[in-house]
mmCIF file of C-alpha atoms and ligand atoms in Angstrom:
data_model
loop_
_atom_site.group_PDB
_atom_site.id
_atom_site.type_symbol
_atom_site.label_atom_id
_atom_site.label_comp_id
_atom_site.label_asym_id
_atom_site.label_seq_id
_atom_site.Cartn_x
_atom_site.Cartn_y
_atom_site.Cartn_z
ATOM 1 C CA MET A 1018 -8.218 106.847 84.727
ATOM 2 C CA ILE A 1019 -6.950 110.387 83.395
ATOM 3 C CA LEU A 1020 -9.132 111.480 80.126
ATOM 4 C CA GLY A 1021 -7.609 113.792 77.898
ATOM 5 C CA VAL A 1022 -9.396 115.995 75.235
ATOM 6 C CA LEU A 1023 -7.665 118.302 72.587
ATOM 7 C CA LYS A 1024 -9.009 120.901 70.461
ATOM 8 C CA ASP A 1025 -9.928 118.938 67.431
ATOM 9 C CA ASP A 1026 -9.953 119.711 63.493
ATOM 10 C CA ASP A 1027 -13.014 121.443 62.752
ATOM 11 C CA ASP A 1028 -15.355 123.290 65.326
ATOM 12 C CA ARG A 1029 -16.541 120.009 67.536
ATOM 13 C CA VAL A 1030 -15.336 119.048 70.652
ATOM 14 C CA ALA A 1031 -15.103 115.380 71.753
ATOM 15 C CA LEU A 1032 -16.660 116.026 75.461
ATOM 16 C CA THR A 1033 -18.987 118.614 76.571
ATOM 17 C CA PRO A 1034 -19.109 120.002 80.109
ATOM 18 C CA ASP A 1035 -22.340 118.275 80.731
ATOM 19 C CA VAL A 1036 -20.750 114.484 80.354
ATOM 20 C CA VAL A 1037 -17.692 115.791 81.774
ATOM 21 C CA GLN A 1038 -19.530 116.541 84.653
ATOM 22 C CA LYS A 1039 -20.745 112.790 85.130
ATOM 23 C CA LEU A 1040 -17.286 111.451 83.998
ATOM 24 C CA THR A 1041 -15.464 113.201 87.046
ATOM 25 C CA GLU A 1042 -17.019 110.757 89.319
ATOM 26 C CA PHE A 1043 -15.098 108.098 88.168
ATOM 27 C CA HIS A 1044 -12.117 109.977 86.050
ATOM 28 C CA GLU A 1045 -9.794 112.769 85.837
ATOM 29 C CA ILE A 1046 -10.688 114.979 83.028
ATOM 30 C CA TRP A 1047 -7.804 117.143 81.114
ATOM 31 C CA ILE A 1048 -8.720 119.598 78.517
ATOM 32 C CA GLU A 1049 -6.882 121.401 76.147
ATOM 33 C CA SER A 1050 -7.323 125.287 76.486
ATOM 34 C CA GLY A 1051 -9.837 126.558 74.120
ATOM 35 C CA ALA A 1052 -10.955 122.703 72.841
ATOM 36 C CA GLY A 1053 -14.510 123.763 73.271
ATOM 37 C CA ALA A 1054 -14.675 127.359 72.413
ATOM 38 C CA SER A 1055 -15.656 126.845 68.922
ATOM 39 C CA ALA A 1056 -18.464 124.787 69.942
ATOM 40 C CA PHE A 1057 -19.594 127.595 72.524
ATOM 41 C CA TYR A 1058 -18.041 125.528 75.452
ATOM 42 C CA ALA A 1059 -15.598 127.841 77.254
ATOM 43 C CA ASP A 1060 -13.114 126.906 79.394
ATOM 44 C CA SER A 1061 -14.806 128.018 82.458
ATOM 45 C CA LEU A 1062 -17.876 125.431 82.019
ATOM 46 C CA TYR A 1063 -15.372 122.774 82.409
ATOM 47 C CA THR A 1064 -13.285 123.703 85.165
ATOM 48 C CA ASP A 1065 -16.855 124.336 86.797
ATOM 49 C CA VAL A 1066 -17.434 121.171 86.368
ATOM 50 C CA GLY A 1067 -14.006 120.035 87.969
ATOM 51 C CA ALA A 1068 -11.883 119.602 84.821
ATOM 52 C CA THR A 1069 -8.439 120.932 84.270
ATOM 53 C CA ILE A 1070 -7.524 122.953 81.351
ATOM 54 C CA ALA A 1071 -4.196 122.728 80.158
ATOM 55 C CA SER A 1072 -1.786 122.666 77.043
ATOM 56 C CA ALA A 1073 -2.001 120.331 74.234
ATOM 57 C CA GLU A 1074 1.379 119.026 75.767
ATOM 58 C CA GLU A 1075 0.155 118.777 79.212
ATOM 59 C CA VAL A 1076 -2.875 116.900 78.610
ATOM 60 C CA LEU A 1077 -0.892 114.489 75.965
ATOM 61 C CA THR A 1078 1.786 114.031 79.273
ATOM 62 C CA LYS A 1079 -1.109 113.182 81.591
ATOM 63 C CA ALA A 1080 -3.742 111.370 79.738
ATOM 64 C CA ASN A 1081 -4.152 107.879 79.814
ATOM 65 C CA LEU A 1082 -7.486 107.689 77.572
ATOM 66 C CA LEU A 1083 -7.436 110.177 74.716
ATOM 67 C CA VAL A 1084 -10.810 111.457 73.326
ATOM 68 C CA ARG A 1085 -11.046 112.984 69.908
ATOM 69 C CA ILE A 1086 -13.398 113.378 67.066
ATOM 70 C CA LYS A 1087 -10.910 113.583 63.650
ATOM 71 C CA PRO A 1088 -8.350 111.204 64.332
ATOM 72 C CA PRO A 1089 -4.975 112.763 66.229
ATOM 73 C CA SER A 1090 -1.980 113.614 64.712
ATOM 74 C CA THR A 1091 1.189 111.274 64.699
ATOM 75 C CA GLY A 1092 2.891 113.765 66.911
ATOM 76 C CA ALA A 1093 0.155 113.784 69.536
ATOM 77 C CA LEU A 1094 0.284 109.719 69.382
ATOM 78 C CA GLN A 1095 4.120 109.762 69.768
ATOM 79 C CA GLN A 1096 3.769 111.975 73.050
ATOM 80 C CA LEU A 1097 1.254 109.772 74.423
ATOM 81 C CA GLY A 1098 2.227 107.336 76.893
ATOM 82 C CA ALA A 1099 2.996 103.514 76.522
ATOM 83 C CA SER A 1100 -0.246 101.329 77.127
ATOM 84 C CA SER A 1101 -2.956 104.770 76.744
ATOM 85 C CA VAL A 1102 -5.939 104.312 75.000
ATOM 86 C CA VAL A 1103 -7.225 106.492 71.871
ATOM 87 C CA ILE A 1104 -10.700 106.587 70.898
ATOM 88 C CA SER A 1105 -11.627 107.999 67.858
ATOM 89 C CA SER A 1106 -12.806 107.414 64.339
ATOM 90 C CA PHE A 1107 -9.981 106.542 61.799
ATOM 91 C CA GLN A 1108 -11.859 104.638 58.710
ATOM 92 C CA PRO A 1109 -9.980 101.726 58.503
ATOM 93 C CA PHE A 1110 -12.564 100.074 55.926
ATOM 94 C CA ASN A 1111 -11.792 103.177 53.304
ATOM 95 C CA ASN A 1112 -7.977 103.600 54.857
ATOM 96 C CA PRO A 1113 -6.905 100.465 55.563
ATOM 97 C CA GLU A 1114 -3.017 101.340 55.850
ATOM 98 C CA ILE A 1115 -4.147 103.135 58.833
ATOM 99 C CA VAL A 1116 -3.686 99.842 60.754
ATOM 100 C CA GLU A 1117 -0.236 99.355 60.105
ATOM 101 C CA GLN A 1118 0.638 103.159 60.723
ATOM 102 C CA LEU A 1119 -1.142 103.017 63.973
ATOM 103 C CA SER A 1120 0.508 99.413 65.181
ATOM 104 C CA GLN A 1121 4.036 101.414 65.461
ATOM 105 C CA TYR A 1122 2.766 102.838 68.832
ATOM 106 C CA PRO A 1123 2.140 101.031 71.879
ATOM 107 C CA LEU A 1124 -1.019 102.162 72.121
ATOM 108 C CA THR A 1125 -5.052 100.819 72.152
ATOM 109 C CA VAL A 1126 -7.112 102.459 69.675
ATOM 110 C CA PHE A 1127 -10.879 102.014 69.271
ATOM 111 C CA SER A 1128 -12.556 103.229 66.169
ATOM 112 C CA MET A 1129 -16.112 104.462 66.941
ATOM 113 C CA ASP A 1130 -17.274 103.977 63.103
ATOM 114 C CA MET A 1131 -15.839 99.994 63.320
ATOM 115 C CA LEU A 1132 -18.934 99.523 66.366
ATOM 116 C CA PRO A 1133 -21.527 96.993 65.106
ATOM 117 C CA ARG A 1134 -24.293 98.801 64.202
ATOM 118 C CA THR A 1135 -26.433 96.499 66.390
ATOM 119 C CA THR A 1136 -29.429 97.418 68.953
ATOM 120 C CA LEU A 1137 -27.201 97.905 71.860
ATOM 121 C CA ALA A 1138 -24.863 100.231 69.936
ATOM 122 C CA GLN A 1139 -27.559 102.757 69.421
ATOM 123 C CA ASP A 1140 -26.389 104.986 72.037
ATOM 124 C CA LYS A 1141 -22.817 104.905 71.419
ATOM 125 C CA ASP A 1142 -23.526 104.769 67.464
ATOM 126 C CA VAL A 1143 -21.303 107.672 66.500
ATOM 127 C CA LEU A 1144 -22.030 107.623 63.117
ATOM 128 C CA SER A 1145 -26.044 107.979 63.302
ATOM 129 C CA SER A 1146 -25.475 111.080 65.593
ATOM 130 C CA MET A 1147 -23.397 112.706 63.087
ATOM 131 C CA ALA A 1148 -25.470 111.499 59.706
ATOM 132 C CA SER A 1149 -28.691 112.313 61.302
ATOM 133 C CA MET A 1150 -27.389 116.077 62.101
ATOM 134 C CA ALA A 1151 -25.879 116.182 58.385
ATOM 135 C CA GLY A 1152 -28.829 114.940 56.883
ATOM 136 C CA TYR A 1153 -30.907 117.894 58.614
ATOM 137 C CA ARG A 1154 -28.281 120.211 58.002
ATOM 138 C CA ALA A 1155 -27.897 119.350 53.644
ATOM 139 C CA VAL A 1156 -31.787 120.266 53.724
ATOM 140 C CA LEU A 1157 -31.333 123.773 55.076
ATOM 141 C CA GLU A 1158 -28.014 124.165 52.732
ATOM 142 C CA ALA A 1159 -30.106 123.377 49.826
ATOM 143 C CA ALA A 1160 -32.895 125.647 50.984
ATOM 144 C CA THR A 1161 -30.226 128.194 51.468
ATOM 145 C CA HIS A 1162 -29.057 128.009 48.051
ATOM 146 C CA LEU A 1163 -32.082 127.195 45.937
ATOM 147 C CA PRO A 1164 -33.350 130.481 44.338
ATOM 148 C CA ARG A 1165 -37.285 129.716 45.238
ATOM 149 C CA TYR A 1166 -39.755 128.630 48.198
ATOM 150 C CA PHE A 1167 -39.530 125.005 49.570
ATOM 151 C CA PRO A 1168 -43.540 124.916 50.811
ATOM 152 C CA MET A 1169 -46.342 125.508 48.367
ATOM 153 C CA LEU A 1170 -47.598 129.051 48.744
ATOM 154 C CA THR A 1171 -50.798 130.696 48.394
ATOM 155 C CA THR A 1172 -50.376 134.332 47.814
ATOM 156 C CA ALA A 1173 -52.326 137.506 46.203
ATOM 157 C CA ALA A 1174 -49.062 137.841 43.753
ATOM 158 C CA GLY A 1175 -50.013 134.604 42.666
ATOM 159 C CA SER A 1176 -49.293 130.444 43.819
ATOM 160 C CA ILE A 1177 -46.349 128.675 44.018
ATOM 161 C CA PRO A 1178 -45.778 125.179 44.116
ATOM 162 C CA PRO A 1179 -43.873 123.058 46.597
ATOM 163 C CA ALA A 1180 -40.101 122.058 45.745
ATOM 164 C CA LYS A 1181 -39.252 118.527 44.611
ATOM 165 C CA VAL A 1182 -36.942 117.081 46.609
ATOM 166 C CA LEU A 1183 -35.154 113.675 45.631
ATOM 167 C CA ILE A 1184 -33.472 111.885 48.171
ATOM 168 C CA LEU A 1185 -30.762 109.185 47.062
ATOM 169 C CA GLY A 1186 -29.700 106.677 50.077
ATOM 170 C CA ALA A 1187 -32.367 106.460 52.892
ATOM 171 C CA GLY A 1188 -30.164 105.547 55.883
ATOM 172 C CA VAL A 1189 -29.937 107.636 58.731
ATOM 173 C CA ALA A 1190 -28.964 110.971 56.996
ATOM 174 C CA GLY A 1191 -30.964 110.593 54.205
ATOM 175 C CA LEU A 1192 -34.325 109.638 56.681
ATOM 176 C CA GLN A 1193 -33.396 112.858 58.534
ATOM 177 C CA ALA A 1194 -33.553 114.431 55.007
ATOM 178 C CA ILE A 1195 -36.675 113.368 54.439
ATOM 179 C CA ALA A 1196 -38.324 114.563 57.349
ATOM 180 C CA THR A 1197 -36.749 118.086 57.266
ATOM 181 C CA ALA A 1198 -37.886 118.473 53.636
ATOM 182 C CA LYS A 1199 -40.761 117.716 54.409
ATOM 183 C CA ARG A 1200 -41.179 119.922 57.619
ATOM 184 C CA LEU A 1201 -40.528 122.539 54.920
ATOM 185 C CA GLY A 1202 -43.138 121.584 52.883
ATOM 186 C CA ALA A 1203 -41.583 119.874 49.877
ATOM 187 C CA VAL A 1204 -42.902 116.785 48.172
ATOM 188 C CA VAL A 1205 -40.175 114.424 48.459
ATOM 189 C CA GLU A 1206 -39.120 111.069 46.722
ATOM 190 C CA ALA A 1207 -36.329 108.817 47.982
ATOM 191 C CA PHE A 1208 -34.645 105.968 46.561
ATOM 192 C CA ASP A 1209 -32.264 103.396 48.250
ATOM 193 C CA THR A 1210 -31.163 99.626 47.102
ATOM 194 C CA ARG A 1211 -32.254 98.221 50.433
ATOM 195 C CA PRO A 1212 -35.982 97.708 50.249
ATOM 196 C CA ALA A 1213 -36.204 96.878 53.850
ATOM 197 C CA VAL A 1214 -36.127 100.850 54.236
ATOM 198 C CA ARG A 1215 -39.561 101.203 51.991
ATOM 199 C CA GLU A 1216 -41.703 101.180 55.068
ATOM 200 C CA GLU A 1217 -39.724 103.842 56.564
ATOM 201 C CA VAL A 1218 -39.347 106.260 54.123
ATOM 202 C CA GLN A 1219 -43.234 105.822 53.425
ATOM 203 C CA SER A 1220 -44.276 106.447 57.313
ATOM 204 C CA LEU A 1221 -42.330 110.140 56.786
ATOM 205 C CA GLY A 1222 -44.199 111.020 54.068
ATOM 206 C CA ALA A 1223 -42.083 110.121 51.117
ATOM 207 C CA LYS A 1224 -42.823 108.355 47.915
ATOM 208 C CA PHE A 1225 -40.368 105.469 47.790
ATOM 209 C CA VAL A 1226 -38.936 105.117 44.422
ATOM 210 C CA GLU A 1227 -37.794 101.373 43.713
ATOM 211 C CA VAL A 1228 -35.711 99.873 40.785
ATOM 212 C CA GLU A 1229 -36.537 96.316 40.665
ATOM 213 C CA GLY A 1230 -33.666 93.640 41.378
ATOM 214 C CA ALA A 1231 -31.549 95.070 43.838
ATOM 215 C CA THR A 1232 -28.941 93.095 45.568
ATOM 216 C CA ASP A 1233 -29.241 92.697 49.400
ATOM 217 C CA ASP A 1234 -26.969 90.832 51.113
ATOM 218 C CA LYS A 1235 -28.101 89.817 54.940
ATOM 219 C CA ASP A 1236 -24.509 89.345 55.687
ATOM 220 C CA ALA A 1237 -22.964 92.571 55.334
ATOM 221 C CA GLY A 1238 -24.622 93.941 58.673
ATOM 222 C CA GLY A 1239 -27.138 95.858 57.221
ATOM 223 C CA TYR A 1240 -25.261 98.151 54.578
ATOM 224 C CA ALA A 1241 -25.613 98.053 51.279
ATOM 225 C CA VAL A 1242 -23.753 96.278 48.838
ATOM 226 C CA GLU A 1243 -22.358 96.938 45.401
ATOM 227 C CA GLN A 1244 -25.154 96.262 42.484
ATOM 228 C CA THR A 1245 -24.795 94.746 39.100
ATOM 229 C CA GLU A 1246 -23.629 96.802 36.039
ATOM 230 C CA GLU A 1247 -26.920 95.950 34.733
ATOM 231 C CA TYR A 1248 -28.947 97.014 37.832
ATOM 232 C CA LYS A 1249 -26.704 100.416 37.900
ATOM 233 C CA GLN A 1250 -27.425 101.095 34.349
ATOM 234 C CA ARG A 1251 -31.127 100.750 34.957
ATOM 235 C CA GLN A 1252 -30.778 103.014 38.206
ATOM 236 C CA GLN A 1253 -29.129 105.697 36.509
ATOM 237 C CA ALA A 1254 -31.850 106.218 34.043
ATOM 238 C CA LEU A 1255 -34.852 105.983 36.304
ATOM 239 C CA ILE A 1256 -32.673 108.884 38.418
ATOM 240 C CA ALA A 1257 -31.998 110.893 35.484
ATOM 241 C CA GLU A 1258 -36.060 110.971 34.754
ATOM 242 C CA LYS A 1259 -36.430 111.718 38.562
ATOM 243 C CA SER A 1260 -33.634 114.527 38.731
ATOM 244 C CA ALA A 1261 -34.620 116.289 35.438
ATOM 245 C CA LYS A 1262 -37.907 117.171 37.188
ATOM 246 C CA ALA A 1263 -36.312 118.034 40.876
ATOM 247 C CA ASP A 1264 -35.647 121.427 42.712
ATOM 248 C CA VAL A 1265 -33.274 119.643 44.933
ATOM 249 C CA ILE A 1266 -31.470 116.213 45.430
ATOM 250 C CA ILE A 1267 -29.532 115.007 48.389
ATOM 251 C CA THR A 1268 -27.605 112.167 48.110
ATOM 252 C CA THR A 1269 -26.276 109.918 51.146
ATOM 253 C CA ALA A 1270 -25.355 106.868 49.206
ATOM 254 C CA LEU A 1271 -22.437 105.193 50.610
ATOM 255 C CA LEU A 1272 -20.398 101.761 50.433
ATOM 256 C CA ARG A 1273 -18.715 101.062 53.419
ATOM 257 C CA GLY A 1274 -14.822 100.379 52.348
ATOM 258 C CA LYS A 1275 -15.293 101.319 48.624
ATOM 259 C CA ARG A 1276 -16.404 104.204 46.329
ATOM 260 C CA SER A 1277 -19.276 105.868 46.938
ATOM 261 C CA PRO A 1278 -21.639 104.812 43.802
ATOM 262 C CA ILE A 1279 -22.117 107.470 40.789
ATOM 263 C CA LEU A 1280 -26.043 107.747 40.930
ATOM 264 C CA ILE A 1281 -25.763 111.483 39.002
ATOM 265 C CA THR A 1282 -23.664 111.479 36.256
ATOM 266 C CA LYS A 1283 -22.740 114.821 34.033
ATOM 267 C CA GLU A 1284 -25.357 114.267 31.473
ATOM 268 C CA THR A 1285 -27.961 113.675 34.272
ATOM 269 C CA VAL A 1286 -26.628 117.208 35.764
ATOM 270 C CA GLU A 1287 -27.019 118.661 32.039
ATOM 271 C CA ASN A 1288 -30.772 117.952 31.921
ATOM 272 C CA MET A 1289 -31.379 119.496 35.425
ATOM 273 C CA LYS A 1290 -33.415 122.553 35.596
ATOM 274 C CA PRO A 1291 -31.167 125.943 35.930
ATOM 275 C CA GLY A 1292 -31.283 126.777 39.878
ATOM 276 C CA SER A 1293 -31.728 123.489 40.870
ATOM 277 C CA VAL A 1294 -29.389 122.222 43.867
ATOM 278 C CA ILE A 1295 -27.603 118.984 44.753
ATOM 279 C CA VAL A 1296 -26.169 118.482 48.148
ATOM 280 C CA ASP A 1297 -23.759 115.374 47.830
ATOM 281 C CA LEU A 1298 -23.006 113.832 51.624
ATOM 282 C CA ALA A 1299 -20.971 110.921 50.164
ATOM 283 C CA ALA A 1300 -18.132 113.782 48.839
ATOM 284 C CA SER A 1301 -15.522 112.595 50.844
ATOM 285 C CA GLY A 1302 -16.173 108.825 49.067
ATOM 286 C CA GLY A 1303 -15.974 110.293 45.827
ATOM 287 C CA GLY A 1304 -19.143 111.304 45.604
ATOM 288 C CA ASN A 1305 -22.789 110.274 43.887
ATOM 289 C CA CYS A 1306 -22.664 112.844 41.545
ATOM 290 C CA ALA A 1307 -19.658 112.578 39.090
ATOM 291 C CA LEU A 1308 -19.135 116.432 38.957
ATOM 292 C CA THR A 1309 -19.026 116.735 42.912
ATOM 293 C CA LYS A 1310 -15.597 118.358 44.091
ATOM 294 C CA ASP A 1311 -15.206 117.581 47.818
ATOM 295 C CA ASN A 1312 -15.661 120.387 50.323
ATOM 296 C CA ASP A 1313 -16.007 122.528 47.973
ATOM 297 C CA THR A 1314 -19.585 124.512 46.130
ATOM 298 C CA ILE A 1315 -19.479 124.476 42.471
ATOM 299 C CA GLN A 1316 -22.261 125.552 39.780
ATOM 300 C CA TYR A 1317 -22.490 123.717 36.567
ATOM 301 C CA GLN A 1318 -24.947 124.991 33.985
ATOM 302 C CA GLY A 1319 -27.023 126.737 36.442
ATOM 303 C CA VAL A 1320 -26.961 123.761 38.865
ATOM 304 C CA THR A 1321 -25.320 124.208 42.545
ATOM 305 C CA ILE A 1322 -23.254 121.127 43.479
ATOM 306 C CA VAL A 1323 -22.549 121.326 47.126
ATOM 307 C CA GLY A 1324 -19.775 118.591 48.086
ATOM 308 C CA ASP A 1325 -19.532 118.234 51.950
ATOM 309 C CA SER A 1326 -19.384 114.904 54.213
ATOM 310 C CA SER A 1327 -19.561 116.528 57.437
ATOM 311 C CA LEU A 1328 -22.003 119.049 57.317
ATOM 312 C CA GLU A 1329 -22.604 118.242 61.046
ATOM 313 C CA ALA A 1330 -19.645 120.026 61.799
ATOM 314 C CA LYS A 1331 -21.521 122.963 61.209
ATOM 315 C CA MET A 1332 -23.580 122.685 64.210
ATOM 316 C CA PRO A 1333 -20.726 122.118 66.605
ATOM 317 C CA MET A 1334 -22.971 122.776 69.609
ATOM 318 C CA HIS A 1335 -25.208 119.804 69.395
ATOM 319 C CA ALA A 1336 -22.793 117.702 67.323
ATOM 320 C CA SER A 1337 -20.408 117.744 70.496
ATOM 321 C CA GLN A 1338 -23.426 116.872 72.962
ATOM 322 C CA LEU A 1339 -24.241 113.887 70.715
ATOM 323 C CA TYR A 1340 -20.843 112.844 69.956
ATOM 324 C CA ALA A 1341 -19.865 113.366 74.052
ATOM 325 C CA LYS A 1342 -22.915 111.464 75.055
ATOM 326 C CA ASN A 1343 -21.974 108.752 72.423
ATOM 327 C CA ILE A 1344 -18.491 108.430 74.022
ATOM 328 C CA PHE A 1345 -19.687 108.464 77.752
ATOM 329 C CA ASN A 1346 -22.057 105.378 77.002
ATOM 330 C CA PHE A 1347 -19.252 103.844 75.384
ATOM 331 C CA LEU A 1348 -17.058 104.365 78.398
ATOM 332 C CA LYS A 1349 -19.701 102.731 80.406
ATOM 333 C CA ILE A 1350 -19.065 99.501 78.656
ATOM 334 C CA LEU A 1351 -14.998 100.220 78.582
ATOM 335 C CA THR A 1352 -14.831 101.157 82.286
ATOM 336 C CA LYS A 1353 -15.628 99.794 85.429
ATOM 337 C CA GLU A 1354 -15.422 102.746 88.464
ATOM 338 C CA GLY A 1355 -12.649 104.276 86.919
ATOM 339 C CA GLU A 1356 -10.664 101.302 85.632
ATOM 340 C CA LEU A 1357 -10.305 100.030 81.892
ATOM 341 C CA THR A 1358 -11.913 96.996 81.465
ATOM 342 C CA ILE A 1359 -11.230 95.621 78.039
ATOM 343 C CA ASP A 1360 -13.840 92.326 77.497
ATOM 344 C CA PHE A 1361 -13.501 91.060 74.305
ATOM 345 C CA GLU A 1362 -16.576 88.963 74.862
ATOM 346 C CA ASN A 1363 -18.343 92.050 74.416
ATOM 347 C CA PRO A 1364 -18.929 92.240 70.673
ATOM 348 C CA LEU A 1365 -19.350 96.344 70.858
ATOM 349 C CA ILE A 1366 -15.653 96.135 72.331
ATOM 350 C CA ASP A 1367 -14.089 93.576 70.060
ATOM 351 C CA GLY A 1368 -15.863 95.312 67.360
ATOM 352 C CA ALA A 1369 -14.987 98.978 68.104
ATOM 353 C CA CYS A 1370 -11.198 97.826 68.809
ATOM 354 C CA LEU A 1371 -8.899 98.432 65.847
ATOM 355 C CA ILE A 1372 -5.310 98.073 67.937
ATOM 356 C CA HIS A 1373 -4.787 96.364 71.070
ATOM 357 C CA GLU A 1374 -1.310 97.079 73.005
ATOM 358 C CA GLY A 1375 0.301 97.794 69.360
ATOM 359 C CA GLN A 1376 -1.064 94.450 67.433
ATOM 360 C CA SER A 1377 -3.883 95.141 64.917
ATOM 361 C CA HIS A 1378 -6.883 94.048 66.000
ATOM 362 C CA PHE A 1379 -8.791 94.715 62.579
ATOM 363 C CA LYS A 1380 -11.154 92.625 61.341
ATOM 364 C CA VAL A 1381 -11.808 92.820 57.262
ATOM 365 C CA PRO A 1382 -15.597 93.288 56.629
ATOM 366 C CA GLN A 1383 -16.700 90.498 54.384
HETATM 367 P P1 NAD B 1732 -24.675 104.297 55.173
HETATM 368 O O1 NAD B 1732 -24.091 105.672 55.272
HETATM 369 O O2 NAD B 1732 -23.607 103.531 54.782
HETATM 370 O O3 NAD B 1732 -25.392 104.359 53.782
HETATM 371 C C1 NAD B 1732 -26.885 105.390 53.272
HETATM 372 C C2 NAD B 1732 -27.662 104.537 52.439
HETATM 373 O O4 NAD B 1732 -27.215 104.611 51.109
HETATM 374 C C3 NAD B 1732 -28.191 103.581 53.085
HETATM 375 O O5 NAD B 1732 -29.475 103.302 53.019
HETATM 376 C C4 NAD B 1732 -27.933 102.572 51.732
HETATM 377 O O6 NAD B 1732 -28.438 101.385 51.429
HETATM 378 C C5 NAD B 1732 -27.549 103.601 50.372
HETATM 379 N N1 NAD B 1732 -27.336 103.417 49.340
HETATM 380 C C6 NAD B 1732 -25.804 102.659 48.888
HETATM 381 N N2 NAD B 1732 -25.818 102.485 47.985
HETATM 382 C C7 NAD B 1732 -26.807 102.722 47.260
HETATM 383 C C8 NAD B 1732 -27.238 102.863 45.801
HETATM 384 N N3 NAD B 1732 -26.090 102.502 44.961
HETATM 385 N N4 NAD B 1732 -28.293 103.793 45.605
HETATM 386 C C9 NAD B 1732 -28.868 103.988 46.748
HETATM 387 N N5 NAD B 1732 -28.756 103.793 47.715
HETATM 388 C C10 NAD B 1732 -28.211 103.242 48.507
HETATM 389 O O7 NAD B 1732 -26.121 103.683 55.825
HETATM 390 P P2 NAD B 1732 -26.245 104.315 57.209
HETATM 391 O O8 NAD B 1732 -27.550 105.364 57.520
HETATM 392 O O9 NAD B 1732 -24.798 104.251 57.744
HETATM 393 O O10 NAD B 1732 -26.789 102.889 57.555
HETATM 394 C C11 NAD B 1732 -26.452 101.790 57.711
HETATM 395 C C12 NAD B 1732 -26.919 100.289 58.081
HETATM 396 O O11 NAD B 1732 -26.708 100.494 59.658
HETATM 397 C C13 NAD B 1732 -28.320 100.493 57.854
HETATM 398 O O12 NAD B 1732 -29.063 99.353 57.707
HETATM 399 C C14 NAD B 1732 -29.243 100.909 59.189
HETATM 400 O O13 NAD B 1732 -30.609 101.201 59.657
HETATM 401 C C15 NAD B 1732 -28.395 100.396 60.304
HETATM 402 N N6 NAD B 1732 -28.189 100.768 61.303
HETATM 403 C C16 NAD B 1732 -28.171 100.338 62.502
HETATM 404 C C17 NAD B 1732 -28.449 100.984 63.669
HETATM 405 C C18 NAD B 1732 -28.035 100.276 64.846
HETATM 406 O O14 NAD B 1732 -28.903 99.388 65.358
HETATM 407 N N7 NAD B 1732 -27.208 101.083 65.832
HETATM 408 C C19 NAD B 1732 -28.085 102.347 63.420
HETATM 409 C C20 NAD B 1732 -28.033 103.095 62.318
HETATM 410 C C21 NAD B 1732 -27.847 102.608 61.272
#
């Protein structure tokens, strides 16, 4: 097949030279000139391993499989030849109208965010790769904004107590944030509605904060589900109490296909210590803090609130490397010796396919 890569919408690139080198065994690779530059992968690194550097138009005309991180533009989709394949992340759970929009094109589309989160999917799971980086980076962002130390220090000029960090949502991003905050020497507490994560939180050296009576749906594919009003009120009260003592709060709580739950109200922020920092990784889903502004950093009564759902893009070199490796592993089940083999018996192919030859293949989650 001819695989095409365009310049993406942020500094990452969908395929890196190491992965391109492996793919050239069975595929021809066309890369838009400068596509990897912001991630520090120069055009020459791609040509060295056998790729062809070309204009975006040439890539779209040649490619019969386009790989992107962010969804390609409608203009790009129109330029692709009939029966081409597109791999990206279209967020159909949050943006269901995308299914009809994409059905206008005679294409087959895979949306990596739809991949079932099973053990077999782990090496293809772009959500996990990116969430883990975002969790790490969230702590670094918080440390940069924080007007104080993270670790406990005993100096000749006096003692510094460790920073108190509260992590809301202990999924992939939250667990990496716990590990990073611990490495920097903070005292960490974490909260999640899924009791299954308690042991993971504790094994990383953080305290697990629990509100009794959470709804945990075994059929939700491991994802969290919406909680009752009564639970939400008790949860907000406990978070308000913990927030007043925290120096840093990192929020990562997402609900698939729904607005992110508000865990930190305006009043809770008003009771936080001046100088404290909130990093809201759920910003694109509406935010876990009522005051979050997506893609913006604001100050509210001395509290810095960072709203950013793709902090991984600030580390484009490794984010591209991991994304590319996930795509390489996905291509191993999507192609055989260079030929496309769409096998819907494979639950990963079936789950990730959004459009098959112009027809919706989207299964609305329960
Ligand atoms: P996510 O990004 O959907 O959510 C982040 C965390 O927020 C989750 O832990 C969730 O429980 C929590 N959360 C949601 N609402 C909350 C609330 N009101 N209060 C507090 N916390 C709340 O989660 P994720 O990191 O993408 O992981 C989703 C699931 O997929 C998990 O069960 C995870 O273990 C599983 N998973 C499986 C694989 C795999 O095997 N391939 C890989 C990664 C994740």
